[in-house]
Tab-separated table of C-alpha atoms in Angstrom:
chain	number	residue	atom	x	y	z
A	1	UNK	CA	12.281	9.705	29.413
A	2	UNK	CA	9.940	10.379	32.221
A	3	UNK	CA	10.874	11.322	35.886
A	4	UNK	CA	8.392	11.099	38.287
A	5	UNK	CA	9.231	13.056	41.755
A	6	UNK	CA	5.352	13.863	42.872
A	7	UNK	CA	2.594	11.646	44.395
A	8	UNK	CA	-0.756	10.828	41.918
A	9	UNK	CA	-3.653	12.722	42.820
A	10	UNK	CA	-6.285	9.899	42.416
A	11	UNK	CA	-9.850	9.937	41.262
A	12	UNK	CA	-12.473	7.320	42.234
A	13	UNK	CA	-14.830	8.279	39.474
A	14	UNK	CA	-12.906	6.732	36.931
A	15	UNK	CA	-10.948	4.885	39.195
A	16	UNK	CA	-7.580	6.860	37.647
A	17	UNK	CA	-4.954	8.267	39.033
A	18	UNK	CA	-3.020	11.712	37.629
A	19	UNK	CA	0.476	11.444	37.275
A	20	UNK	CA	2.856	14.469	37.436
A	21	UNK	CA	6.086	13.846	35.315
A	22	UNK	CA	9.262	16.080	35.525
A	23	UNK	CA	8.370	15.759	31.167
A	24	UNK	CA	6.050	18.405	31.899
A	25	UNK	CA	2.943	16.840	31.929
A	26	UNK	CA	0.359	15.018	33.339
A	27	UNK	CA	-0.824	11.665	32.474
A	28	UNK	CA	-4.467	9.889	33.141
A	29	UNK	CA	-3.776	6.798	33.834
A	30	UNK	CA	-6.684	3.589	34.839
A	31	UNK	CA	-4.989	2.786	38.564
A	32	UNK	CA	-6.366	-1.304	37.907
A	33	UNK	CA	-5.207	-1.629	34.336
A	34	UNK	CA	-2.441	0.940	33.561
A	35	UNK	CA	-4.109	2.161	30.708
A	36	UNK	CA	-3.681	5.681	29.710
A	37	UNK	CA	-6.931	7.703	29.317
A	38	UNK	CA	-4.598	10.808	28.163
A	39	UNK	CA	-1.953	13.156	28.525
A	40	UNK	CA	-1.533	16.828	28.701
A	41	UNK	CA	-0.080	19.145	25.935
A	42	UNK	CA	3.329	20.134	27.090
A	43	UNK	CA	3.029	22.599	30.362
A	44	UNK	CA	5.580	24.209	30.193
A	45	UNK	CA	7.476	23.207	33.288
A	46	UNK	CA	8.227	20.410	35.750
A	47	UNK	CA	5.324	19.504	37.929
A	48	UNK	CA	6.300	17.618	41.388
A	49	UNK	CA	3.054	18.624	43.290
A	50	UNK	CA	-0.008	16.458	43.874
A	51	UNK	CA	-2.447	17.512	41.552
A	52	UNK	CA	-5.844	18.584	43.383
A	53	UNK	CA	-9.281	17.419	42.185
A	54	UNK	CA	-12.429	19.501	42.635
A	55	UNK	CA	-15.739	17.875	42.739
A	56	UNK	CA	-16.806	18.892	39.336
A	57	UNK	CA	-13.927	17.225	37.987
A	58	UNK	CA	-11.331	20.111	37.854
A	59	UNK	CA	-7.723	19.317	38.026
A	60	UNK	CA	-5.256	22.017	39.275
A	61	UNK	CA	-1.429	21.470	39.319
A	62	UNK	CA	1.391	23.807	39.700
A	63	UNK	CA	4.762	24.051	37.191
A	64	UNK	CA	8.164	25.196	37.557
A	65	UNK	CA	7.204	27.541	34.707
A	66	UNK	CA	5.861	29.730	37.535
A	67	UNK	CA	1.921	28.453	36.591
A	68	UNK	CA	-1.030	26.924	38.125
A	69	UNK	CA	-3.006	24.995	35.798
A	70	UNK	CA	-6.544	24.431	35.984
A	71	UNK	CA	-7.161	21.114	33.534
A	72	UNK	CA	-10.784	19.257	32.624
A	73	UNK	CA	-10.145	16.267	34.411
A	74	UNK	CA	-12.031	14.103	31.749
A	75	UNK	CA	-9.994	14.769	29.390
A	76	UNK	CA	-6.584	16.852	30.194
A	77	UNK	CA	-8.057	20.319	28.466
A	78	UNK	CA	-6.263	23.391	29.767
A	79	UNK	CA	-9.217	25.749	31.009
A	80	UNK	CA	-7.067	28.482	32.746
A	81	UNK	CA	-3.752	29.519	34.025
A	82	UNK	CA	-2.579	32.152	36.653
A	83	UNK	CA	0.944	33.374	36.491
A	84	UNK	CA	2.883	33.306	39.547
A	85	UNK	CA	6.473	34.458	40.564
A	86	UNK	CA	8.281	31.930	41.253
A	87	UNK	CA	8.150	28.020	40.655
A	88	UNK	CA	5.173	26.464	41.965
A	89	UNK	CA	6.698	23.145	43.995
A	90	UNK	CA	3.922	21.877	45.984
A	91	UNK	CA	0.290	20.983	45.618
A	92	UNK	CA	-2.483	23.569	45.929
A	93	UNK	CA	-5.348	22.902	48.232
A	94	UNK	CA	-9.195	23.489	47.576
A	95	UNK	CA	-11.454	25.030	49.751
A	96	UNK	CA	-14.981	25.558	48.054
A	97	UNK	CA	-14.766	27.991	45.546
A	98	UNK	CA	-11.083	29.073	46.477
A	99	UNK	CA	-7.661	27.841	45.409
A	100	UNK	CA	-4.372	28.002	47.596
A	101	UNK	CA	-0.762	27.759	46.920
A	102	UNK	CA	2.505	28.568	47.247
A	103	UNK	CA	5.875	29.440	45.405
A	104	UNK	CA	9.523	29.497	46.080
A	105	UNK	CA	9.617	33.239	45.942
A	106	UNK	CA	7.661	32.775	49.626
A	107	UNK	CA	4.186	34.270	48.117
A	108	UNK	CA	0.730	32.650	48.981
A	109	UNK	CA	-2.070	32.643	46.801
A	110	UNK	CA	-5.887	32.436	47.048
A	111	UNK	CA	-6.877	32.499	43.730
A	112	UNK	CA	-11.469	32.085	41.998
A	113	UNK	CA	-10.715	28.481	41.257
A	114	UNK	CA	-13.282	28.546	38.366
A	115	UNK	CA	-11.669	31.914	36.465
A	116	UNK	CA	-8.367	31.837	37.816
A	117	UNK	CA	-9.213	35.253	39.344
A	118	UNK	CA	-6.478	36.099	42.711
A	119	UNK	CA	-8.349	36.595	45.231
A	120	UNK	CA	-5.567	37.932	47.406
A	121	UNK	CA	-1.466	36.862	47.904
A	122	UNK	CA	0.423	37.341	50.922
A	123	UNK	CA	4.422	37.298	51.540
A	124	UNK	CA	4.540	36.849	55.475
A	125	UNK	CA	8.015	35.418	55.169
A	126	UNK	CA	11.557	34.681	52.964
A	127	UNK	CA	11.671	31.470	52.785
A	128	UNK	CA	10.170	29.049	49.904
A	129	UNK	CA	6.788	27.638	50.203
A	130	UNK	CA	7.145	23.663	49.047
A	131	UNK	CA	4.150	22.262	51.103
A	132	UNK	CA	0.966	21.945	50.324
A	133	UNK	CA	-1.973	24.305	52.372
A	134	UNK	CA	-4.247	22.650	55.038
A	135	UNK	CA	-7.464	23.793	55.579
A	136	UNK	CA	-9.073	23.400	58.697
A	137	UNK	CA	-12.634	25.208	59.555
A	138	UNK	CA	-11.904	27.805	56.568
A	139	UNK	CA	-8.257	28.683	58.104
A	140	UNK	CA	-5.956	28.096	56.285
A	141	UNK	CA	-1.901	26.696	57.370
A	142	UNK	CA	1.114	26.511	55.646
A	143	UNK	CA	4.696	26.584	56.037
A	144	UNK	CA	7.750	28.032	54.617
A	145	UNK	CA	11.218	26.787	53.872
A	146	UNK	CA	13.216	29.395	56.355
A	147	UNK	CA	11.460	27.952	59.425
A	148	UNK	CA	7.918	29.486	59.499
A	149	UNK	CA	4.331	28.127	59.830
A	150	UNK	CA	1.815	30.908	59.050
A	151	UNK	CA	-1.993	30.814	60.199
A	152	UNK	CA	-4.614	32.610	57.137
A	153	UNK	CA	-8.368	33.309	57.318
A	154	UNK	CA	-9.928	33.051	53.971
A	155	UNK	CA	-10.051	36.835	53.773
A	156	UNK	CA	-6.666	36.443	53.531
A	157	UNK	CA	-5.663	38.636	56.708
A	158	UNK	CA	-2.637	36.588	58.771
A	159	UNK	CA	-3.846	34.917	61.799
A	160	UNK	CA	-0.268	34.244	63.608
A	161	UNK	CA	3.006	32.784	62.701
A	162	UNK	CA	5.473	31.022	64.135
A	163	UNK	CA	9.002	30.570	63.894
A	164	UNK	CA	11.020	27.907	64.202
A	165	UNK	CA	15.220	27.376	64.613
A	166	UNK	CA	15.359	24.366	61.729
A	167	UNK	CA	13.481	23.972	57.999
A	168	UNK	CA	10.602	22.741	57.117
A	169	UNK	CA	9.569	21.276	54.417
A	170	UNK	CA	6.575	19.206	55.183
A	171	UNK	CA	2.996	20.088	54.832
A	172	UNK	CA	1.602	20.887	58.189
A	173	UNK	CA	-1.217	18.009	59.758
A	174	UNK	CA	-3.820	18.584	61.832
A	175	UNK	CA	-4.467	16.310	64.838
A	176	UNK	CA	-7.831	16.362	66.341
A	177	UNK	CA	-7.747	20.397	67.620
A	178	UNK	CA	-3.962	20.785	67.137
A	179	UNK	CA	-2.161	21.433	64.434
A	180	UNK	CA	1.592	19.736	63.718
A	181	UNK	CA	4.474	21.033	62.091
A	182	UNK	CA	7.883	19.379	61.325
A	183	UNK	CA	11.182	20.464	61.708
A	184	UNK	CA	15.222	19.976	61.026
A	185	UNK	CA	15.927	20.990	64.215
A	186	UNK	CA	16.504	17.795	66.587
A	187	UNK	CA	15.099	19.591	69.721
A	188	UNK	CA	11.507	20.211	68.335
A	189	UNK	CA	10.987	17.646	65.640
A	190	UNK	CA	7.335	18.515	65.439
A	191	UNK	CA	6.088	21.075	67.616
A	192	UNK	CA	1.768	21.109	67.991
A	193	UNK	CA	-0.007	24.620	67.989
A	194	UNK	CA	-3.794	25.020	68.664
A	195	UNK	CA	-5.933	27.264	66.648
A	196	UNK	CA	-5.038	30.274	68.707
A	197	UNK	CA	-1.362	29.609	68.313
A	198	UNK	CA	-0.661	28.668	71.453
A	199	UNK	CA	2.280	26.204	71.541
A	200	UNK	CA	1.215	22.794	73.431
A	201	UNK	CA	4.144	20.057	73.023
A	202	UNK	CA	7.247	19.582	70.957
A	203	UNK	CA	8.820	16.257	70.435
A	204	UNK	CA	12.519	15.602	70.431
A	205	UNK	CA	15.253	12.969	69.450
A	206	UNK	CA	16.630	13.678	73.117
């Protein structure tokens, strides 16, 4: 029986949609029809990310068996697979010819998204990293689990982070020049940073 915890990356090419099951595996299925076009080999772990889809058709998804995945989106063909520490929970996020993720041991990853190649990791924090990256003019923002929103240029050197008194477990958004971060903590639901880092407005329930 299938579980299915992660949003479908989609595909407009073939008008599909990937599904990530808790079975570990991902299914190709027609998004008008239902049809199945095909489904992965076994994965080796639970996958509750949204899978990310390069422009020449290269699918990358993260496992609990510690993995990122690259697959041939035409068909479901493993092409490589990086070994990471811990569980991979969230989505990676492409940035030309670079890969980024996170796992709950709290590591980041830039990783060749052709070879599988890391480019370069970083461990700025404790806390697990469930969100998925954004990318915004080649920096790169994500959060972690203990309360943390980190700031990355693609060399990998760390911009700024901030910490926060709640969790978060949400991806961080950018709005226009800001960027937006989510919290548990009722006095600074979201909080908004600019580029530099520079705190601008929080919102409350109060």
């Amino acid at each position: 029986e299938k579980e299915l915890w992660a949003t479908p990356g989609t595909d407009t090419q073939c008008e599909c949609m990937f599904v990530p099951s808790m079975d570990h595996r991902i299914y190709s299925v027609n998004a008008t029809t239902g049809v199945q076009h095909w489904v992965t080999d076994d994965l080796g772990g639970a996958i509750v990310g949204t899978p990310a889809l390069s422009e020449d058709r290269m699918l990358y998804i993260g496992t609990f068996a510690n993995t990122m995945i690259a697959l041939d989106a035409d068909n479901g063909g493993e092409l490589w697979h990086f070994d990471a520490q811990d569980w991979v929970w969230g989505g990676p996020a492409i940035n030309g010819d670079a890969l980024y993720f996170g796992d709950l041991s709290g590591a980041f990853y830039a990783l060749d998204r052709q070879t599988g190649e890391m480019l370069w990791k970083v461990a700025p924090g404790t806390g697990s990293i469930v969100d998925t990256p954004l990318v915004v003019d080649d920096m790169i923002y994500f959060t972690a689990e203990e309360g943390l929103l980190v700031a990355v240029q693609a060399d990998g050197s760390i911009s700024w982070q901030k910490t926060f008194e709640g969790n978060t477990y949400a991806s961080p958004a950018a709005a226009g020049d800001l960027i937006l971060v989510t919290t548990s903590q009722p006095e600074a639901l979201v909080v908004a940073y600019d580029a530099n880092g520079a705190q601008k407005w929080t919102f409350s329930d109060a």
